PDB file of C-alpha atoms and ligand atoms in Angstrom:
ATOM      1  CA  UNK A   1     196.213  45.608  59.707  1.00 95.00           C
ATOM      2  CA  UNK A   2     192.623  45.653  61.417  1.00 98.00           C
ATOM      3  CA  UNK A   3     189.980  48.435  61.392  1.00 98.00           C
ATOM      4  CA  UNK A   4     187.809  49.321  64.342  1.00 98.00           C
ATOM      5  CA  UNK A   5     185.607  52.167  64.788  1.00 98.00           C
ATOM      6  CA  UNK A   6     185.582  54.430  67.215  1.00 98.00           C
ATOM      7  CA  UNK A   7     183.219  57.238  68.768  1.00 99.00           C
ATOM      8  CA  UNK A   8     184.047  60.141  70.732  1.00 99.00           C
ATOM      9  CA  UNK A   9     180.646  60.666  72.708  1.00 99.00           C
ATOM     10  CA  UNK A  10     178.382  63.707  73.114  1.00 98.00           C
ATOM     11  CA  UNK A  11     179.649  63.887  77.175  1.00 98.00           C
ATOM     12  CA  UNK A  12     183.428  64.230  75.904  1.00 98.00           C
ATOM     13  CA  UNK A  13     182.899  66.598  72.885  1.00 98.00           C
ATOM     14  CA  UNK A  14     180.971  69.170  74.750  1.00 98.00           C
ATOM     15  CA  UNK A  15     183.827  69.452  77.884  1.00 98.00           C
ATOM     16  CA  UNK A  16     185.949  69.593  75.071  1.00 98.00           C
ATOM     17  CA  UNK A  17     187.886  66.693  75.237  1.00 98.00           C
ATOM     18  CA  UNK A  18     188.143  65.917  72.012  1.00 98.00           C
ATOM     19  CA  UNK A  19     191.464  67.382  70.971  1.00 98.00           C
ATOM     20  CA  UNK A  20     193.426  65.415  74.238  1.00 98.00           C
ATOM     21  CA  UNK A  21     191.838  62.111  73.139  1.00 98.00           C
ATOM     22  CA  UNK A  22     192.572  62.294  69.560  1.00 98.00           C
ATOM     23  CA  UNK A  23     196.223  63.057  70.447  1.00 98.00           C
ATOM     24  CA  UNK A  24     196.661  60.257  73.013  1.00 98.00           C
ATOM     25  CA  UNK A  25     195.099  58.030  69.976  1.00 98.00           C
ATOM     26  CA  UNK A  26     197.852  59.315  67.770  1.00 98.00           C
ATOM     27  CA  UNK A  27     200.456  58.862  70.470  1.00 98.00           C
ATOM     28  CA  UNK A  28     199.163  54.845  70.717  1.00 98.00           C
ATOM     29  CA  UNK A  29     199.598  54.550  67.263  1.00 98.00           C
ATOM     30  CA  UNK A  30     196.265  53.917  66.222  1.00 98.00           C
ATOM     31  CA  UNK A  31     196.215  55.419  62.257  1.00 98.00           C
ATOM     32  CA  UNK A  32     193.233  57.680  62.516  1.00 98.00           C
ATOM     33  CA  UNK A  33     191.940  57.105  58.578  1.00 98.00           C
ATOM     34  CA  UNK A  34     188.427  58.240  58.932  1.00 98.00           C
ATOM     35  CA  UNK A  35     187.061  61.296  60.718  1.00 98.00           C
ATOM     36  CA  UNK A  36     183.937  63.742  61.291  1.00 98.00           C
ATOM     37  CA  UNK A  37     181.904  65.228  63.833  1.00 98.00           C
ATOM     38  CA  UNK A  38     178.125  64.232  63.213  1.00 98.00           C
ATOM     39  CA  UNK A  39     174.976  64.603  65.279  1.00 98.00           C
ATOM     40  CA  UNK A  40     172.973  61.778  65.415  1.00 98.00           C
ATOM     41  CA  UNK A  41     169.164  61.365  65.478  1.00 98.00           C
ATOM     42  CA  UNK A  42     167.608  59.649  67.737  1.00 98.00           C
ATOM     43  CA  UNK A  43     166.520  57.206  65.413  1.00 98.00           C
ATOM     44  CA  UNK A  44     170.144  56.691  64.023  1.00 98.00           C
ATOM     45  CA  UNK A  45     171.336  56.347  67.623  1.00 98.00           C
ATOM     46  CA  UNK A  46     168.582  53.512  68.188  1.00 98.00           C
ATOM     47  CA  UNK A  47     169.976  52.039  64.794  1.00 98.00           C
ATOM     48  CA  UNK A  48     173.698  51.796  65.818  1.00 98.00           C
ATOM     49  CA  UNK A  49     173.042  50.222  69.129  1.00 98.00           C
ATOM     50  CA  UNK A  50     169.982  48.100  68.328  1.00 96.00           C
ATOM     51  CA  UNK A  51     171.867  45.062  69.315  1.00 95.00           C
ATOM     52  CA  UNK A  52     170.917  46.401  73.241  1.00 97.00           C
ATOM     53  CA  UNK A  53     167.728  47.418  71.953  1.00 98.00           C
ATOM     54  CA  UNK A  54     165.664  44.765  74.715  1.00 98.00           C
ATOM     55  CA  UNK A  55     168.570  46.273  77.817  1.00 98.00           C
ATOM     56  CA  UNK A  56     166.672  48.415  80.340  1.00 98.00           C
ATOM     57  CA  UNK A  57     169.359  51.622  79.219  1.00 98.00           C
ATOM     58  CA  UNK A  58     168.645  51.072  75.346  1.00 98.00           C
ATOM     59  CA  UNK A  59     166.277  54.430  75.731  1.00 98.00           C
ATOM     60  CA  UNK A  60     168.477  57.149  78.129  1.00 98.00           C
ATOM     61  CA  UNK A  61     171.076  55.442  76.035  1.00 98.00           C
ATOM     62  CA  UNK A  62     169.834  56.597  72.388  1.00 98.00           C
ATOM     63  CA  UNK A  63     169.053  59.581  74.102  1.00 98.00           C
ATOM     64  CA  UNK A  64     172.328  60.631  75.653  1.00 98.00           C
ATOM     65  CA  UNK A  65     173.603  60.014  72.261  1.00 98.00           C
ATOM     66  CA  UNK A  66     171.425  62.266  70.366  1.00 98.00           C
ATOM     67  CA  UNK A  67     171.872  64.753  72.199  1.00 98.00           C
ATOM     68  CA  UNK A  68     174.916  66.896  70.763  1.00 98.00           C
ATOM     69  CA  UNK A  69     177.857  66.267  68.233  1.00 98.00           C
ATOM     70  CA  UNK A  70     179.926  62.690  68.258  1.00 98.00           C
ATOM     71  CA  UNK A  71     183.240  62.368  66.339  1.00 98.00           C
ATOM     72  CA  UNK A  72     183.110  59.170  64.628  1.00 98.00           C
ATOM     73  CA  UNK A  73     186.615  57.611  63.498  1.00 98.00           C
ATOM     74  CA  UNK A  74     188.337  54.605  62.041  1.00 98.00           C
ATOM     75  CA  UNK A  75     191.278  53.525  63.451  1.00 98.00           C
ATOM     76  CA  UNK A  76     193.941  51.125  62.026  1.00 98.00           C
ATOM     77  CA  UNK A  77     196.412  49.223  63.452  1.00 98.00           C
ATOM     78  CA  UNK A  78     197.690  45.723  64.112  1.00 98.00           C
ATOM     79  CA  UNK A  79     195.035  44.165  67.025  1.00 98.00           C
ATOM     80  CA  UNK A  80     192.859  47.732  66.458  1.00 98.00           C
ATOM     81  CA  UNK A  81     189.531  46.068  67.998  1.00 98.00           C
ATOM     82  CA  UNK A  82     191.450  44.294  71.055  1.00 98.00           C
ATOM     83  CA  UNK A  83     193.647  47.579  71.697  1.00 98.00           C
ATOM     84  CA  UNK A  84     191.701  50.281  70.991  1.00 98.00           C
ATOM     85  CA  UNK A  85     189.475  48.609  73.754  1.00 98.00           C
ATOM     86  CA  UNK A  86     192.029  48.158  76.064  1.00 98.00           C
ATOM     87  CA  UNK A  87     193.086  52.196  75.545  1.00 98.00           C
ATOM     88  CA  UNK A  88     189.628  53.011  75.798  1.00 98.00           C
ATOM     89  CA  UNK A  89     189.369  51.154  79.962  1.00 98.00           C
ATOM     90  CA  UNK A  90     186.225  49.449  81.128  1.00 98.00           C
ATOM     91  CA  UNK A  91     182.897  50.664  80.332  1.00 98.00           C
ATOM     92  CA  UNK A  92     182.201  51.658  83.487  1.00 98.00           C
ATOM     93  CA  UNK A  93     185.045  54.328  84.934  1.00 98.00           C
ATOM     94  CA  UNK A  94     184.681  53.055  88.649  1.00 98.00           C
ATOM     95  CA  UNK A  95     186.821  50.192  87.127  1.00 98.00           C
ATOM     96  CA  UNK A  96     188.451  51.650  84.254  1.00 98.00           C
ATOM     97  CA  UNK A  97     192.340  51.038  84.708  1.00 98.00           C
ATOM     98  CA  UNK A  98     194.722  54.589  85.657  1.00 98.00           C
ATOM     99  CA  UNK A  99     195.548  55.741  81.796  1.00 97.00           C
ATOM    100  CA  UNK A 100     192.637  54.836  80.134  1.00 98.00           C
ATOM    101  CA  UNK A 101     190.238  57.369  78.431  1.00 98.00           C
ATOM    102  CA  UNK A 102     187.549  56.622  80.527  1.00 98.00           C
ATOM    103  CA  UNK A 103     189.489  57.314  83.920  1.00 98.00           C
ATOM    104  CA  UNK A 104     190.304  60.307  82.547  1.00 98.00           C
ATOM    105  CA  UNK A 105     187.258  61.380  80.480  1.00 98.00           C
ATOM    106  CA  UNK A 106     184.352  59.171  81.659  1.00 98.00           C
ATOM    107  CA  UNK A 107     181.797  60.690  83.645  1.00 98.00           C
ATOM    108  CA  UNK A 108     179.894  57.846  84.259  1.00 98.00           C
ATOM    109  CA  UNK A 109     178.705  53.858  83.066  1.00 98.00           C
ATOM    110  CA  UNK A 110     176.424  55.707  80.760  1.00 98.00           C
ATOM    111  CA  UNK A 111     178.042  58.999  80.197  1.00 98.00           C
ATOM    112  CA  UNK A 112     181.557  57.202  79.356  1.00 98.00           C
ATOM    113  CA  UNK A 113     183.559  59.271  76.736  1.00 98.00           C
ATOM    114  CA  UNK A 114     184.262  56.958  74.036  1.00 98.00           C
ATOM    115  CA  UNK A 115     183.229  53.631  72.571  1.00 98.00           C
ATOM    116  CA  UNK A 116     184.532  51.007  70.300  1.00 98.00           C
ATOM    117  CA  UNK A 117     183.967  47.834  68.282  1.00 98.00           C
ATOM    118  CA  UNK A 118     183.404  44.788  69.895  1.00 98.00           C
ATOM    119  CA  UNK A 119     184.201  42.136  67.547  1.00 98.00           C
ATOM    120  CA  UNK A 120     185.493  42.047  63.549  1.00 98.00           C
ATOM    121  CA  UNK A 121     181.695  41.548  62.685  1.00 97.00           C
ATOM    122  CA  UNK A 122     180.375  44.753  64.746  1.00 97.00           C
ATOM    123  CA  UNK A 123     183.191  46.950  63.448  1.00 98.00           C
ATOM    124  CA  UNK A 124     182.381  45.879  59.866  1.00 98.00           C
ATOM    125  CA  UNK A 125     178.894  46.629  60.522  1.00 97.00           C
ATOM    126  CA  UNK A 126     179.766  50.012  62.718  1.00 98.00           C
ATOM    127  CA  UNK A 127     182.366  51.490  60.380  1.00 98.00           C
ATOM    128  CA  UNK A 128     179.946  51.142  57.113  1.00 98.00           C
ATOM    129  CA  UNK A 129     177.205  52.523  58.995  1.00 98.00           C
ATOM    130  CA  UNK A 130     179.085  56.046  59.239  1.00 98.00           C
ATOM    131  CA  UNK A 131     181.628  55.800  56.470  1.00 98.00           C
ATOM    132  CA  UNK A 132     181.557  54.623  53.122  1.00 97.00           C
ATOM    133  CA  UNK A 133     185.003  53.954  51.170  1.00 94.00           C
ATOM    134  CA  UNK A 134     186.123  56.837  49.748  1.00 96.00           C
ATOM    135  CA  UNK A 135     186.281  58.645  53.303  1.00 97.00           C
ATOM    136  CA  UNK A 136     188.500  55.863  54.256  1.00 97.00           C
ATOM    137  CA  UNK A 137     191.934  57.236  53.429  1.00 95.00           C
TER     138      UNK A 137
HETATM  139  P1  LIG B 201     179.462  51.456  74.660  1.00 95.32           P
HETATM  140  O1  LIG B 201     180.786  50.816  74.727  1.00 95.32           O
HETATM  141  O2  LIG B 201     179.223  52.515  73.660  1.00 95.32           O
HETATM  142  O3  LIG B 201     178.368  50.315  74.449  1.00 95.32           O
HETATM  143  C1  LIG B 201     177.073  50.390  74.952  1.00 95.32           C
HETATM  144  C2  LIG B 201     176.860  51.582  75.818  1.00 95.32           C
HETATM  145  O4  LIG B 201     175.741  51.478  76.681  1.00 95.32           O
HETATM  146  C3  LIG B 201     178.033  51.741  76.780  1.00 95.32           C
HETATM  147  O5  LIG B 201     179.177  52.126  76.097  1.00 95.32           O
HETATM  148  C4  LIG B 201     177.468  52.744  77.753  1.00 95.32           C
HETATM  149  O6  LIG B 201     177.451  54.069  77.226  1.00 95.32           O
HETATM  150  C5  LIG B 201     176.033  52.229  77.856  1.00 95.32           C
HETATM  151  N1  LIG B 201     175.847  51.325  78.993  1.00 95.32           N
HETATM  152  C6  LIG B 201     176.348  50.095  79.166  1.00 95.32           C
HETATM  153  N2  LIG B 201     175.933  49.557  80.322  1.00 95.32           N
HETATM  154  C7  LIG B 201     175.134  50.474  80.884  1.00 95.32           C
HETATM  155  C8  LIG B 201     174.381  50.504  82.094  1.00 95.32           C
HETATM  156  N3  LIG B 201     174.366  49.471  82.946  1.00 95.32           N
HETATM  157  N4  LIG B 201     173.665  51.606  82.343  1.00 95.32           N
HETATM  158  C9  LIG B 201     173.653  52.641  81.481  1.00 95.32           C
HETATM  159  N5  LIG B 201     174.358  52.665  80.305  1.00 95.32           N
HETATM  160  C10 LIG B 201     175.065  51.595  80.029  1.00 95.32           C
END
């Protein structure tokens, strides 16, 4: 079993998304094991993305992010990282794939619904930034 995290982002919360994309998680068998709805600083939004702290969108970025509630989740399954990643469609929705939460939810490359783990180090280093071990259940 493998662990990723996963965000639901400010864009998708406030059209109030959230409900359809934590059912069509469910329905791709992703174990949802950690949950809550947070609102991020600024400064804990520049924290959880510093590794694109030099790109030219590191500052709208943290921004965009601060700006209302995210849902922040774990999700298990066998290949988590690889399929949440593949459910979630490319980070930009002009290519994102027919059925993937970004065609459906994204608004834009910024403003793009959702986000996951990258790699087994980043969602080590993602998941224990939001959740500690008892709130994994
Ligand atoms: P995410 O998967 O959370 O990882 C980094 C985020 O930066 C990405 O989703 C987008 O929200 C944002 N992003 C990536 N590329 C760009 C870009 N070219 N312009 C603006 N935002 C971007």
């Amino acid at each position: 079993m493998e662990r990723t995290l996963g965000i639901i982002k400010p864009d998708a919360v406030s059209k109030g998304y959230a409900g359809k994309i934590l059912a069509i998680i469910e329905e791709n068998g992703f174990n949802i094991v950690g949950l809550k709805k947070i609102r991020l600083t600024k400064e804990k939004a520049e924290g959880f993305y510093y590794v694109h702290k030099d790109k030219p969108f590191f500052n709208s970025l943290t921004d965009f992010m601060s700006e209302g509630p995210i849902i922040v989740m774990v999700l298990e399954k066998e290949n988590a990282i690889a399929d949440w990643r593949k459910l979630m469609g490319a980070t930009n929705p002009e290519n994102a794939e027919e059925g993937t939460l970004r065609k459906m939810f994204a608004e834009n490359i910024e403003r793009n619904a959702v986000h996951g783990s990258d790699s087994p180090e980043s969602a080590k280093y993602e998941i224990s930034y939001f959740f500690n071990a008892l709130e994994l259940v």
